[in-house]
Short mmCIF file of C-alpha atoms in Angstrom, two decimals:
data_model
loop_
_atom_site.label_atom_id
_atom_site.label_comp_id
_atom_site.label_asym_id
_atom_site.label_seq_id
_atom_site.Cartn_x
_atom_site.Cartn_y
_atom_site.Cartn_z
CA MET N 1 31.68 25.11 2.64
CA SER N 2 31.49 28.02 5.05
CA VAL N 3 31.45 26.93 8.70
CA PRO N 4 31.15 29.23 11.72
CA ALA N 5 34.35 29.44 13.76
CA ASP N 6 32.71 27.87 16.83
CA GLN N 7 31.75 24.70 14.92
CA LEU N 8 33.90 21.63 15.53
CA PHE N 9 35.26 18.95 13.23
CA LEU N 10 36.54 15.49 14.15
CA ASP N 11 40.10 16.74 14.65
CA ASP N 12 38.84 19.23 17.26
CA LEU N 13 37.31 16.51 19.46
CA TYR N 14 38.84 14.41 22.25
CA VAL N 15 37.61 11.85 24.76
CA GLY N 16 36.49 13.60 27.93
CA GLN N 17 35.48 16.79 26.13
CA THR N 18 32.26 18.27 27.52
CA PHE N 19 29.56 20.56 26.20
CA ALA N 20 26.55 22.30 27.75
CA SER N 21 23.42 23.54 26.04
CA ALA N 22 21.15 26.48 26.65
CA ALA N 23 17.93 25.88 28.61
CA HIS N 24 14.32 25.22 27.65
CA LYS N 25 11.30 25.66 29.94
CA ILE N 26 8.53 23.18 29.29
CA ASP N 27 4.92 23.90 30.18
CA GLU N 28 1.64 21.99 30.27
CA ALA N 29 0.56 23.26 26.85
CA GLN N 30 3.75 21.97 25.20
CA ILE N 31 3.41 18.58 26.92
CA LYS N 32 -0.19 18.13 25.80
CA ALA N 33 0.36 19.44 22.24
CA PHE N 34 3.27 17.05 21.62
CA ALA N 35 1.42 14.12 23.18
CA VAL N 36 -1.82 14.67 21.27
CA GLN N 37 0.14 14.46 18.04
CA PHE N 38 2.78 11.83 18.81
CA ASP N 39 2.13 9.93 22.09
CA PRO N 40 -1.58 10.22 22.97
CA GLN N 41 -1.61 8.48 26.33
CA PRO N 42 -3.69 9.90 29.20
CA PHE N 43 -0.72 10.62 31.46
CA HIS N 44 0.60 12.94 28.71
CA THR N 45 -2.66 14.48 27.50
CA ASP N 46 -5.07 14.79 30.43
CA THR N 47 -4.12 16.36 33.77
CA GLU N 48 -7.02 14.77 35.66
CA ALA N 49 -6.56 11.30 34.18
CA ALA N 50 -2.80 11.47 34.83
CA ALA N 51 -3.44 11.72 38.59
CA GLY N 52 -4.57 8.08 38.66
CA THR N 53 -1.60 6.69 36.73
CA PHE N 54 1.92 5.52 37.50
CA PHE N 55 3.13 9.13 37.07
CA LYS N 56 0.57 10.59 39.58
CA SER N 57 0.40 13.80 37.52
CA LEU N 58 0.94 15.06 33.99
CA ALA N 59 4.30 13.95 32.56
CA ALA N 60 5.91 14.74 29.23
CA SER N 61 6.40 11.90 26.79
CA GLY N 62 9.94 10.56 26.82
CA TRP N 63 9.95 11.23 23.09
CA HIS N 64 9.12 14.87 23.82
CA THR N 65 12.10 15.03 26.18
CA ALA N 66 14.21 13.45 23.43
CA ALA N 67 13.01 16.05 20.91
CA ILE N 68 13.85 18.90 23.29
CA THR N 69 17.27 17.33 23.90
CA MET N 70 17.89 17.19 20.16
CA ARG N 71 16.90 20.82 19.67
CA LEU N 72 19.12 21.99 22.54
CA ASN N 73 22.05 20.02 21.15
CA VAL N 74 21.48 21.28 17.59
CA GLU N 75 21.25 24.89 18.79
CA GLY N 76 24.68 24.78 20.40
CA GLY N 77 24.94 21.89 22.84
CA LEU N 78 26.95 19.83 20.35
CA PRO N 79 28.53 22.29 17.91
CA PHE N 80 29.54 19.78 15.23
CA ALA N 81 30.27 21.37 11.86
CA SER N 82 28.73 18.53 9.89
CA GLY N 83 25.58 18.42 12.04
CA ILE N 84 24.43 15.77 14.48
CA ILE N 85 24.23 12.64 12.37
CA GLY N 86 22.99 9.63 14.33
CA ALA N 87 24.22 6.09 13.77
CA GLY N 88 22.51 4.41 16.74
CA GLY N 89 22.24 4.71 20.47
CA GLU N 90 20.58 3.93 23.79
CA ILE N 91 18.10 6.11 25.62
CA ASN N 92 16.83 6.03 29.22
CA TRP N 93 14.32 8.15 31.10
CA PRO N 94 15.10 7.73 34.83
CA ASN N 95 12.76 10.56 35.95
CA PRO N 96 9.73 12.16 34.31
CA THR N 97 9.79 15.60 32.75
CA ARG N 98 7.08 17.80 34.26
CA ALA N 99 5.40 21.09 33.41
CA GLY N 100 7.55 23.90 34.77
CA ASP N 101 10.82 22.01 34.35
CA VAL N 102 13.71 23.95 32.87
CA LEU N 103 15.82 21.49 30.91
CA HIS N 104 19.42 21.70 29.76
CA VAL N 105 21.80 19.13 28.32
CA GLU N 106 25.31 18.22 29.44
CA SER N 107 27.25 16.08 26.97
CA GLU N 108 30.58 14.27 27.03
CA VAL N 109 32.61 12.62 24.26
CA VAL N 110 33.30 9.10 25.59
CA GLU N 111 34.76 7.34 22.54
CA ILE N 112 36.13 8.14 19.08
CA THR N 113 36.32 5.22 16.65
CA PRO N 114 37.91 5.99 13.27
CA SER N 115 36.24 4.46 10.23
CA ARG N 116 38.37 1.70 8.71
CA SER N 117 37.00 2.26 5.22
CA LYS N 118 36.37 6.02 5.16
CA PRO N 119 39.26 8.06 6.58
CA ASP N 120 37.29 11.33 6.40
CA ARG N 121 35.08 10.33 9.37
CA SER N 122 34.74 8.58 12.69
CA ILE N 123 32.00 7.36 14.96
CA VAL N 124 31.99 9.59 18.02
CA THR N 125 30.10 8.24 21.03
CA VAL N 126 28.56 11.01 23.11
CA VAL N 127 26.66 10.65 26.37
CA SER N 128 24.10 13.44 26.77
CA ARG N 129 22.34 13.90 30.09
CA THR N 130 19.22 16.05 30.10
CA LEU N 131 18.69 17.62 33.51
CA ASN N 132 15.95 19.70 35.06
CA GLN N 133 16.39 22.79 37.24
CA ARG N 134 16.91 20.61 40.34
CA GLY N 135 19.71 18.64 38.71
CA ASP N 136 17.55 15.52 38.29
CA VAL N 137 18.48 13.51 35.19
CA VAL N 138 15.33 13.13 33.09
CA GLN N 139 17.06 11.50 30.12
CA THR N 140 20.35 9.84 29.31
CA LEU N 141 21.24 9.35 25.66
CA LYS N 142 24.32 7.43 24.58
CA ALA N 143 24.55 8.24 20.88
CA LYS N 144 26.90 7.08 18.17
CA LEU N 145 27.38 10.04 15.84
CA VAL N 146 29.09 10.35 12.46
CA VAL N 147 31.59 13.22 12.64
CA PHE N 148 33.73 14.36 9.72
CA ARG N 149 37.27 15.68 9.48
CA LYS N 150 37.79 19.25 8.33
CA PRO N 151 37.85 19.35 4.52
CA SER N 152 41.31 19.92 3.13
#
């Protein structure tokens, strides 16, 4: 298996290690296109209708924010050699994502739990915070990820 030099295996990780992704600018067209297909609620699909809702204006679906977070992490925010393999987690959206927001992800390894039955891997718990250009947290994801040791 050929792995780029900047990709990390389990033995490269430690609790407290941090990572940062590139940025992604979200616009109204992206918000509406995602929502029409996957979360067709008026506060995600219709600018005028959104004005009379809890959000007061168009807001991206939390699942859209989660998808952007995943892409940013895959494209370099979490450079795991074996990929980002989920084994569970918790997600929160403390603030809405809006058109014009520029999102990036800051992640931290908070726990490494070796597998008792499979010594080639561990569960690595990572907290990823997705922030907008003002530093507002729009998503927090605490994910349990399967990470493998470097093949011998």
